[in-house]
One Martini backbone bead per residue (centre of mass of N, CA, C, O) as a GRO file, in nm:
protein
   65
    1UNK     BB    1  11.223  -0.624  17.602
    2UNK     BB    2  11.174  -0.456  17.336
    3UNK     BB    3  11.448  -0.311  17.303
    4UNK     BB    4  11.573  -0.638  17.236
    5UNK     BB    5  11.479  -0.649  16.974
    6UNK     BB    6  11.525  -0.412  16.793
    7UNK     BB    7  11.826  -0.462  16.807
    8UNK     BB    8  11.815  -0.738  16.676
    9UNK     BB    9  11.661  -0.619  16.419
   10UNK     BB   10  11.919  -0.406  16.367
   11UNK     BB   11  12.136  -0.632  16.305
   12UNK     BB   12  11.978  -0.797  16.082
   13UNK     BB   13  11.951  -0.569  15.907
   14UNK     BB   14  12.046  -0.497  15.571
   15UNK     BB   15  12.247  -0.281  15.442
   16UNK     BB   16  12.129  -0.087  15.200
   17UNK     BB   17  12.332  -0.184  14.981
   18UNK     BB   18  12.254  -0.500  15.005
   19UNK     BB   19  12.011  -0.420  14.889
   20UNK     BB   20  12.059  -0.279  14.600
   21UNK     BB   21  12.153  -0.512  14.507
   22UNK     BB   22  11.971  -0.734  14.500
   23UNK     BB   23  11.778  -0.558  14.330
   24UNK     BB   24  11.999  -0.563  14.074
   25UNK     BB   25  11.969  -0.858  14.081
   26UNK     BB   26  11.686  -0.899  13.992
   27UNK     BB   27  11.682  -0.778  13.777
   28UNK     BB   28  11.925  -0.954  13.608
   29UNK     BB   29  11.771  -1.149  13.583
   30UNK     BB   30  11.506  -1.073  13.442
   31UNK     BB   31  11.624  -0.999  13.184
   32UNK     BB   32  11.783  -1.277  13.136
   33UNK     BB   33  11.478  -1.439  13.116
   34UNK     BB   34  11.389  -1.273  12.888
   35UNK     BB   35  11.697  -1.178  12.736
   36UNK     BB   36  11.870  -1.456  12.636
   37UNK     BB   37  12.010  -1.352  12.343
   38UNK     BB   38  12.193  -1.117  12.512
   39UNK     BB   39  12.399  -1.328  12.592
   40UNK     BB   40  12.750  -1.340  12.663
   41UNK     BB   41  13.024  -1.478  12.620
   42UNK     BB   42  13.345  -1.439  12.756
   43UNK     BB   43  13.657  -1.356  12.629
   44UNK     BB   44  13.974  -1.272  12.504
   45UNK     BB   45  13.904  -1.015  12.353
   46UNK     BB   46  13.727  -0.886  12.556
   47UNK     BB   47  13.973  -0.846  12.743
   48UNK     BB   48  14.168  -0.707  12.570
   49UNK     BB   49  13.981  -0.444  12.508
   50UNK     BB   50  13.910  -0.355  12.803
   51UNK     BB   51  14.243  -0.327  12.871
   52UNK     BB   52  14.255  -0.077  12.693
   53UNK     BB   53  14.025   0.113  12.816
   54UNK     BB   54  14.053   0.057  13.114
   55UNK     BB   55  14.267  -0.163  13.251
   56UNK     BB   56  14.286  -0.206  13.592
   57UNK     BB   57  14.167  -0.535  13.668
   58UNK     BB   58  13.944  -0.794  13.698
   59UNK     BB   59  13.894  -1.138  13.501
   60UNK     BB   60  13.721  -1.493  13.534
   61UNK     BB   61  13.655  -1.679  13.256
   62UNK     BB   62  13.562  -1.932  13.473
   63UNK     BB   63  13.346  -1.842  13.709
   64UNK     BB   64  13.552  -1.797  13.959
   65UNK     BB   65  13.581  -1.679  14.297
   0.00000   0.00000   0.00000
């Protein structure tokens, strides 16, 4: 019976990847509750510097996903 519980809770285990996000996305939200005053709009002038620099990516500048 315990070796079904074992599997059950490595099935739900998030993988590592998913951790790793979650703690950036942790921390990236801390920073931005503590420092509102760096958060910056994105523009077209910025997508258009970006597509200079970058080249081929995507941004959706409605933040719809």
């Amino acid at each position: 019976m315990n070796g079904d519980k074992d599997k059950i809770s490595e099935l739900t285990k998030p993988p590592c990847e998913s951790q790793d996000i979650d703690r950036f996305l942790d921390l990236l939200e801390k920073d931005m509750e503590q420092h509102p005053d760096k958060l910056i709009v994105s523009s077209q002038e910025m997508k258009e510097e970006l597509d200079e620099i970058v080249g081929d990516y995507s941004v959706d500048l409605d933040g719809d996903y």
